[in-house]
Amino acid sequence: MSSIRSMILRSRSNRVVQEGLSPPYTAECKPRDDTSSWANMPHELVREVLKLIEASESSWPDRKNVVACAGVCRTWRLIVKELVKVPEVSTKLTFPISVKQPGPRDCLLQCFIKRCRSTQTYYLYLSLTNALADNGKFLLAARKCRRPTCTDYVISLDSHDMSKCSSTYVGKLRSNFLGTKFTVFDGKPPHAGAKMTKSHSTRLINMKQVSPRVPAGNYPAAHISYELNVLGSRGPRRMHCVMDAIPAGAIGPGGATPTQTEFSRYSMDNFPSLPFFRSKSNRVENFSSGPLSIPKDGALVLENKSPRWHEQLQCWCLNFHGRVTVASVKNFQLVASAENGEKIILQFGKVGKDLFTMDYRYPLSSFQAFAICLSSFDTRIACE
């Protein structure tokens, strides 16, 4: 097995960009043609080899071998995509499309967010250990953009290129003037039948003034509201989220939620550079769009779990099971309003000056969870 893996990695050495290169130097690459010797291997043998590799590499950075196998040729790519299960089933984040797919059903996926105050930038990482701060796997980045009437957080797969006109654009979070209401916009339709919100960038695309590879609009995925707090800073924040792209029945027995399976910025014949290193990555992978289902019932509503007043500590408290160490008004836990607050779907809390934990589960994706947590960073006079 180790010799086969070494052969695979050597075969990709001239096509995989090295860690640390910034976007201007990341060259796109295509899988080898199906006439190559790799593609001509017996499919039964290839499937068994790839199945063993996929099963043995359970976490990053070793999981980069699974991604490398998908770039050998088109035949291997299709087999790997068939073997790699969505996070809901596998609890693993493998390809970049995983950030748009619901998290695991049976456990919280542990992540953390690093804030850079000087650039107003936020970085989301997948935790690789149980430590509150480790050298995690880069997932997403967001940059805060202040406007006269609102604030935008542009979310990207690239830690450097966070332009809405970039192929790495994933979506954005937009606030109202007071910072009490937010809308999460997905760069791609979160489900079939999703309606696009008109914007300046959308008009440019319709006028063909930008590349057709640019994401084609803003699709509302969630609405977040912070209630007015009559207690001011002495009381906790109160928030609720309406998940436009997730049906209320998703959390019930046998429930399901729309799951994006592929990105649609490139054709199936293109296989771009892949991010599979342990530290911050400047590379992205893109796939083509697949069919999505339409939510048939009402939207899922999440609300923050009510904290309890601790007499000895003289503060409001929530049980984060050791995942949060610093008291902050930003800390919260979200539960489904229809389930009486039993199961934590998303929790966010402070562990350092600019370090925060973010744990989420089905039916939220890491993109949706990240966007909701970004809304907590805004200071809102009306709510605290």
Short mmCIF file of C-alpha atoms in Angstrom, two decimals:
data_model
loop_
_atom_site.label_atom_id
_atom_site.label_comp_id
_atom_site.label_asym_id
_atom_site.label_seq_id
_atom_site.Cartn_x
_atom_site.Cartn_y
_atom_site.Cartn_z
CA MET A 1 0.00 0.00 0.00
CA SER A 2 2.77 2.47 0.92
CA SER A 3 4.60 1.83 -2.37
CA ILE A 4 1.43 2.42 -4.40
CA ARG A 5 0.76 5.64 -2.50
CA SER A 6 4.31 6.83 -3.17
CA MET A 7 3.92 6.14 -6.89
CA ILE A 8 0.70 8.13 -6.96
CA LEU A 9 2.23 11.11 -5.17
CA ARG A 10 5.31 11.10 -7.42
CA SER A 11 3.10 11.05 -10.50
CA ARG A 12 1.41 14.22 -9.28
CA SER A 13 4.56 16.04 -8.21
CA ASN A 14 4.72 18.13 -11.38
CA ARG A 15 1.08 19.18 -11.12
CA VAL A 16 0.42 19.86 -7.45
CA VAL A 17 1.34 23.32 -6.21
CA GLN A 18 3.54 23.54 -3.18
CA GLU A 19 2.39 24.83 0.18
CA GLY A 20 2.82 28.56 0.73
CA LEU A 21 2.31 29.79 -2.83
CA SER A 22 -0.10 32.70 -3.13
CA PRO A 23 -2.98 32.70 -5.66
CA PRO A 24 -1.10 34.44 -8.51
CA TYR A 25 1.26 31.45 -8.64
CA THR A 26 -1.22 28.59 -8.21
CA ALA A 27 -1.55 26.98 -11.59
CA GLU A 28 -4.63 25.02 -12.48
CA CYS A 29 -4.15 21.43 -13.53
CA LYS A 30 -6.20 18.84 -15.34
CA PRO A 31 -6.49 15.14 -14.57
CA ARG A 32 -4.46 12.95 -16.86
CA ASP A 33 -6.18 11.89 -20.05
CA ASP A 34 -8.13 8.63 -19.88
CA THR A 35 -5.66 7.11 -22.35
CA SER A 36 -2.85 7.25 -19.77
CA SER A 37 -1.39 4.14 -18.19
CA TRP A 38 -3.03 5.04 -14.87
CA ALA A 39 -6.47 5.10 -16.45
CA ASN A 40 -5.85 1.79 -18.20
CA MET A 41 -5.32 -0.09 -14.95
CA PRO A 42 -8.04 -2.71 -14.30
CA HIS A 43 -10.95 -0.90 -12.65
CA GLU A 44 -11.44 -3.66 -10.09
CA LEU A 45 -7.83 -3.28 -8.92
CA VAL A 46 -8.02 0.53 -8.89
CA ARG A 47 -11.25 0.46 -6.88
CA GLU A 48 -9.79 -1.86 -4.25
CA VAL A 49 -6.60 0.23 -3.92
CA LEU A 50 -8.50 3.51 -3.64
CA LYS A 51 -10.95 1.97 -1.19
CA LEU A 52 -8.08 0.98 1.11
CA ILE A 53 -6.48 4.43 0.85
CA GLU A 54 -9.77 6.21 1.56
CA ALA A 55 -10.46 4.03 4.59
CA SER A 56 -6.95 4.37 6.04
CA GLU A 57 -6.60 8.15 5.82
CA SER A 58 -9.14 9.30 8.39
CA SER A 59 -7.89 12.81 9.17
CA TRP A 60 -5.73 15.67 7.90
CA PRO A 61 -2.94 16.07 6.92
CA ASP A 62 -2.84 12.41 5.85
CA ARG A 63 -6.15 12.77 4.05
CA LYS A 64 -4.34 14.72 1.33
CA ASN A 65 -3.51 11.33 -0.20
CA VAL A 66 -7.20 10.76 -0.95
CA VAL A 67 -7.39 14.10 -2.75
CA ALA A 68 -4.16 13.37 -4.62
CA CYS A 69 -5.63 10.12 -5.92
CA ALA A 70 -8.59 12.05 -7.33
CA GLY A 71 -6.21 14.12 -9.44
CA VAL A 72 -4.37 11.26 -11.12
CA CYS A 73 -6.84 10.88 -13.99
CA ARG A 74 -10.54 11.20 -14.79
CA THR A 75 -11.23 7.52 -14.08
CA TRP A 76 -9.62 7.70 -10.63
CA ARG A 77 -11.45 10.92 -9.90
CA LEU A 78 -14.86 9.36 -10.52
CA ILE A 79 -14.02 6.37 -8.35
CA VAL A 80 -12.74 8.54 -5.49
CA LYS A 81 -15.82 10.77 -5.64
CA GLU A 82 -17.95 7.65 -5.37
CA LEU A 83 -15.99 6.33 -2.38
CA VAL A 84 -15.78 9.58 -0.40
CA LYS A 85 -19.01 10.07 1.54
CA VAL A 86 -20.56 13.40 2.53
CA PRO A 87 -19.72 14.77 6.02
CA GLU A 88 -23.21 13.84 7.23
CA VAL A 89 -22.23 10.17 6.91
CA SER A 90 -18.43 10.12 7.15
CA THR A 91 -17.88 13.03 9.62
CA LYS A 92 -14.91 13.97 7.36
CA LEU A 93 -14.24 17.10 5.32
CA THR A 94 -12.31 16.01 2.24
CA PHE A 95 -12.95 18.22 -0.79
CA PRO A 96 -13.75 21.97 -0.67
CA ILE A 97 -17.38 21.21 -1.54
CA SER A 98 -17.59 19.70 1.96
CA VAL A 99 -17.89 23.22 3.41
CA LYS A 100 -21.27 23.53 1.66
CA GLN A 101 -22.58 20.15 2.86
CA PRO A 102 -24.37 19.39 6.16
CA GLY A 103 -22.20 18.27 9.05
CA PRO A 104 -22.37 14.93 10.86
CA ARG A 105 -25.63 13.84 12.51
CA ASP A 106 -24.19 12.12 15.57
CA CYS A 107 -21.50 14.52 16.78
CA LEU A 108 -20.31 18.11 16.71
CA LEU A 109 -17.56 18.85 14.20
CA GLN A 110 -14.96 20.91 16.05
CA CYS A 111 -13.55 24.01 14.33
CA PHE A 112 -12.06 27.32 15.41
CA ILE A 113 -11.96 30.88 14.10
CA LYS A 114 -8.96 33.21 14.17
CA ARG A 115 -9.55 36.95 13.95
CA CYS A 116 -7.06 39.44 12.49
CA ARG A 117 -8.06 42.86 13.81
CA SER A 118 -5.71 44.87 11.59
CA THR A 119 -7.22 43.56 8.35
CA GLN A 120 -10.73 42.81 9.65
CA THR A 121 -10.30 39.24 8.41
CA TYR A 122 -11.55 35.98 9.93
CA TYR A 123 -10.18 32.49 9.23
CA LEU A 124 -12.03 29.22 9.81
CA TYR A 125 -10.04 26.06 10.54
CA LEU A 126 -10.96 22.45 11.13
CA SER A 127 -9.54 21.27 14.46
CA LEU A 128 -7.07 18.43 14.05
CA THR A 129 -6.77 17.65 17.77
CA ASN A 130 -8.92 18.05 20.87
CA ALA A 131 -6.83 21.06 21.95
CA LEU A 132 -8.59 24.43 22.00
CA ALA A 133 -5.85 25.88 19.80
CA ASP A 134 -3.99 23.79 17.25
CA ASN A 135 -2.50 24.15 13.78
CA GLY A 136 -5.76 23.28 12.02
CA LYS A 137 -6.81 22.68 8.44
CA PHE A 138 -7.82 25.90 6.67
CA LEU A 139 -11.43 25.88 5.42
CA LEU A 140 -12.76 29.39 4.78
CA ALA A 141 -11.87 33.06 5.17
CA ALA A 142 -14.02 36.18 5.47
CA ARG A 143 -13.27 39.88 5.25
CA LYS A 144 -15.35 42.63 6.79
CA CYS A 145 -16.34 45.46 4.44
CA ARG A 146 -18.06 48.50 5.94
CA ARG A 147 -20.55 50.36 3.77
CA PRO A 148 -22.62 53.49 4.45
CA THR A 149 -25.83 51.56 5.11
CA CYS A 150 -24.64 48.04 5.96
CA THR A 151 -21.70 45.75 6.64
CA ASP A 152 -20.66 42.87 4.39
CA TYR A 153 -18.58 39.84 5.27
CA VAL A 154 -17.32 38.31 2.01
CA ILE A 155 -16.59 34.59 2.45
CA SER A 156 -14.05 32.80 0.27
CA LEU A 157 -12.24 29.48 -0.15
CA ASP A 158 -8.99 31.45 -0.50
CA SER A 159 -7.32 33.16 2.44
CA HIS A 160 -5.98 35.96 0.21
CA ASP A 161 -8.40 36.42 -2.67
CA MET A 162 -11.73 37.45 -1.11
CA SER A 163 -13.21 39.33 -4.03
CA LYS A 164 -16.82 38.68 -5.03
CA CYS A 165 -15.55 38.55 -8.61
CA SER A 166 -13.25 35.63 -7.82
CA SER A 167 -13.86 31.97 -8.61
CA THR A 168 -13.16 31.26 -4.94
CA TYR A 169 -16.17 33.30 -3.77
CA VAL A 170 -18.54 31.19 -1.65
CA GLY A 171 -21.06 33.68 -0.29
CA LYS A 172 -21.46 36.62 2.04
CA LEU A 173 -23.12 37.90 5.20
CA ARG A 174 -24.83 41.29 5.10
CA SER A 175 -26.14 43.30 8.07
CA ASN A 176 -28.68 46.08 8.27
CA PHE A 177 -27.73 49.60 9.38
CA LEU A 178 -28.16 48.87 13.13
CA GLY A 179 -26.43 45.50 12.97
CA THR A 180 -29.46 43.74 14.42
CA LYS A 181 -30.48 41.75 11.34
CA PHE A 182 -28.30 39.75 8.97
CA THR A 183 -28.81 37.82 5.75
CA VAL A 184 -26.58 34.96 4.63
CA PHE A 185 -26.24 34.81 0.85
CA ASP A 186 -24.97 31.73 -0.96
CA GLY A 187 -23.03 32.31 -4.18
CA LYS A 188 -24.74 29.28 -5.73
CA PRO A 189 -28.34 28.04 -5.50
CA PRO A 190 -28.62 26.16 -2.16
CA HIS A 191 -31.47 24.11 -3.63
CA ALA A 192 -33.36 23.79 -6.89
CA GLY A 193 -35.82 26.63 -7.27
CA ALA A 194 -33.84 29.10 -5.13
CA LYS A 195 -34.43 32.69 -6.22
CA MET A 196 -31.53 35.05 -6.71
CA THR A 197 -31.49 38.47 -5.07
CA LYS A 198 -30.58 41.25 -7.48
CA SER A 199 -27.39 43.12 -6.73
CA HIS A 200 -24.82 45.30 -8.46
CA SER A 201 -22.58 42.28 -9.13
CA THR A 202 -25.54 40.38 -10.56
CA ARG A 203 -26.27 43.20 -12.99
CA LEU A 204 -22.66 43.19 -14.13
CA ILE A 205 -22.87 39.47 -14.82
CA ASN A 206 -26.12 39.85 -16.74
CA MET A 207 -24.48 42.58 -18.83
CA LYS A 208 -21.54 40.19 -19.52
CA GLN A 209 -19.02 42.69 -18.17
CA VAL A 210 -17.26 40.04 -16.11
CA SER A 211 -16.05 36.50 -16.65
CA PRO A 212 -18.84 33.88 -16.89
CA ARG A 213 -16.96 31.90 -14.25
CA VAL A 214 -17.87 34.49 -11.63
CA PRO A 215 -20.53 33.23 -9.21
CA ALA A 216 -23.84 34.34 -10.65
CA GLY A 217 -25.59 36.05 -7.78
CA ASN A 218 -26.79 36.09 -4.19
CA TYR A 219 -29.20 33.39 -3.02
CA PRO A 220 -30.65 33.97 0.49
CA ALA A 221 -29.71 31.00 2.67
CA ALA A 222 -30.51 32.28 6.18
CA HIS A 223 -31.83 35.28 8.11
CA ILE A 224 -30.40 36.12 11.53
CA SER A 225 -32.06 38.48 14.02
CA TYR A 226 -30.82 39.89 17.33
CA GLU A 227 -33.59 41.08 19.65
CA LEU A 228 -33.51 44.36 21.51
CA ASN A 229 -32.12 43.88 25.02
CA VAL A 230 -33.75 46.04 27.68
CA LEU A 231 -31.09 44.98 30.21
CA GLY A 232 -28.26 46.35 28.08
CA SER A 233 -24.82 44.88 28.82
CA ARG A 234 -26.16 43.17 31.97
CA GLY A 235 -28.19 40.69 29.96
CA PRO A 236 -27.29 38.08 27.33
CA ARG A 237 -27.99 38.49 23.65
CA ARG A 238 -31.07 36.88 22.18
CA MET A 239 -30.94 35.68 18.60
CA HIS A 240 -32.80 33.43 16.20
CA CYS A 241 -32.01 32.17 12.72
CA VAL A 242 -34.39 31.25 9.94
CA MET A 243 -32.60 28.81 7.66
CA ASP A 244 -34.20 29.48 4.28
CA ALA A 245 -32.33 26.61 2.59
CA ILE A 246 -33.13 23.96 5.24
CA PRO A 247 -36.65 22.54 5.76
CA ALA A 248 -37.95 22.27 9.32
CA GLY A 249 -38.44 18.54 8.87
CA ALA A 250 -34.71 18.00 8.29
CA ILE A 251 -34.02 17.44 12.00
CA GLY A 252 -36.80 14.90 12.49
CA PRO A 253 -36.56 11.12 12.03
CA GLY A 254 -35.86 10.38 8.39
CA GLY A 255 -35.49 14.09 7.65
CA ALA A 256 -33.22 15.32 4.86
CA THR A 257 -31.81 18.64 3.74
CA PRO A 258 -30.62 19.80 0.29
CA THR A 259 -26.97 18.87 -0.16
CA GLN A 260 -24.77 20.56 -2.72
CA THR A 261 -22.59 17.94 -4.36
CA GLU A 262 -20.42 19.95 -6.72
CA PHE A 263 -19.26 23.47 -7.46
CA SER A 264 -20.17 24.75 -10.91
CA ARG A 265 -17.45 27.24 -11.77
CA TYR A 266 -15.53 24.92 -14.06
CA SER A 267 -16.43 22.17 -16.47
CA MET A 268 -16.00 18.51 -15.59
CA ASP A 269 -12.87 18.42 -17.76
CA ASN A 270 -11.01 20.78 -15.43
CA PHE A 271 -9.51 19.66 -12.14
CA PRO A 272 -7.89 22.62 -10.35
CA SER A 273 -5.20 22.62 -7.72
CA LEU A 274 -6.26 21.11 -4.40
CA PRO A 275 -5.85 22.34 -0.81
CA PHE A 276 -4.66 19.45 1.28
CA PHE A 277 -1.94 20.70 3.59
CA ARG A 278 -2.11 21.16 7.34
CA SER A 279 -1.59 24.93 7.49
CA LYS A 280 -3.25 27.83 5.75
CA SER A 281 -3.95 26.96 2.14
CA ASN A 282 -4.21 29.28 -0.82
CA ARG A 283 -5.54 26.67 -3.21
CA VAL A 284 -9.06 25.65 -4.13
CA GLU A 285 -10.83 22.82 -5.83
CA ASN A 286 -13.91 23.30 -7.97
CA PHE A 287 -16.46 20.86 -9.31
CA SER A 288 -19.55 21.06 -11.48
CA SER A 289 -23.03 21.55 -10.16
CA GLY A 290 -25.39 18.64 -9.61
CA PRO A 291 -29.14 18.34 -9.03
CA LEU A 292 -30.54 19.57 -5.73
CA SER A 293 -33.88 19.00 -4.07
CA ILE A 294 -36.36 21.67 -3.01
CA PRO A 295 -37.37 22.10 0.64
CA LYS A 296 -41.04 21.15 0.74
CA ASP A 297 -42.03 22.32 4.21
CA GLY A 298 -41.38 25.38 6.37
CA ALA A 299 -37.87 26.66 7.01
CA LEU A 300 -35.88 25.46 10.02
CA VAL A 301 -35.76 27.99 12.88
CA LEU A 302 -32.81 28.07 15.30
CA GLU A 303 -32.70 30.06 18.52
CA ASN A 304 -30.03 30.61 21.14
CA LYS A 305 -30.21 28.47 24.24
CA SER A 306 -31.11 30.54 27.29
CA PRO A 307 -28.21 30.83 29.74
CA ARG A 308 -28.69 30.51 33.49
CA TRP A 309 -27.60 33.02 36.11
CA HIS A 310 -24.72 31.80 38.29
CA GLU A 311 -24.97 33.32 41.76
CA GLN A 312 -21.36 32.68 42.76
CA LEU A 313 -19.83 33.92 39.53
CA GLN A 314 -22.45 36.66 39.13
CA CYS A 315 -22.76 36.07 35.40
CA TRP A 316 -24.84 34.27 32.80
CA CYS A 317 -23.53 30.75 32.10
CA LEU A 318 -23.86 28.02 29.46
CA ASN A 319 -22.30 24.56 29.53
CA PHE A 320 -19.84 24.39 26.63
CA HIS A 321 -18.20 21.21 27.97
CA GLY A 322 -14.77 22.82 28.12
CA ARG A 323 -14.84 24.23 24.60
CA VAL A 324 -15.14 27.86 25.79
CA THR A 325 -12.93 29.44 28.45
CA VAL A 326 -13.54 33.19 28.28
CA ALA A 327 -16.79 34.92 29.24
CA SER A 328 -18.11 37.03 26.38
CA VAL A 329 -21.40 38.42 25.15
CA LYS A 330 -20.51 36.83 21.80
CA ASN A 331 -20.78 33.27 23.16
CA PHE A 332 -23.90 31.35 22.16
CA GLN A 333 -25.43 27.94 21.57
CA LEU A 334 -28.12 27.40 18.93
CA VAL A 335 -30.83 24.78 19.14
CA ALA A 336 -33.85 23.98 16.99
CA SER A 337 -36.86 25.83 18.37
CA ALA A 338 -39.05 22.79 17.64
CA GLU A 339 -36.94 20.43 19.80
CA ASN A 340 -37.14 22.25 23.16
CA GLY A 341 -33.42 22.98 23.22
CA GLU A 342 -32.13 19.44 23.76
CA LYS A 343 -29.58 19.09 20.95
CA ILE A 344 -26.90 21.73 20.31
CA ILE A 345 -26.65 22.37 16.56
CA LEU A 346 -24.09 25.20 16.70
CA GLN A 347 -22.00 26.59 19.52
CA PHE A 348 -19.56 29.47 19.39
CA GLY A 349 -17.38 30.89 22.13
CA LYS A 350 -14.22 32.74 23.04
CA VAL A 351 -11.01 31.03 24.15
CA GLY A 352 -8.50 33.84 23.56
CA LYS A 353 -8.17 37.48 22.57
CA ASP A 354 -8.69 36.66 18.89
CA LEU A 355 -9.44 32.94 19.01
CA PHE A 356 -12.91 31.39 19.07
CA THR A 357 -14.22 27.83 18.88
CA MET A 358 -17.02 26.91 16.47
CA ASP A 359 -18.66 23.48 16.72
CA TYR A 360 -21.50 22.51 14.41
CA ARG A 361 -23.51 19.52 13.27
CA TYR A 362 -26.23 18.47 10.84
CA PRO A 363 -28.19 20.12 9.28
CA LEU A 364 -25.82 23.11 9.13
CA SER A 365 -22.82 23.24 6.81
CA SER A 366 -19.53 24.82 7.87
CA PHE A 367 -20.25 27.73 5.50
CA GLN A 368 -23.64 28.39 7.13
CA ALA A 369 -22.23 27.96 10.64
CA PHE A 370 -19.31 30.28 9.87
CA ALA A 371 -21.63 32.97 8.51
CA ILE A 372 -23.86 32.79 11.60
CA CYS A 373 -20.82 33.11 13.88
CA LEU A 374 -19.54 36.12 11.92
CA SER A 375 -22.74 37.95 12.81
CA SER A 376 -21.77 37.69 16.49
CA PHE A 377 -18.63 39.76 15.99
CA ASP A 378 -20.54 42.97 15.25
CA THR A 379 -21.09 45.36 18.17
CA ARG A 380 -24.72 46.37 18.35
CA ILE A 381 -25.67 49.18 20.73
CA ALA A 382 -29.36 48.32 20.50
CA CYS A 383 -28.84 44.77 21.76
CA GLU A 384 -26.25 45.07 24.53
#
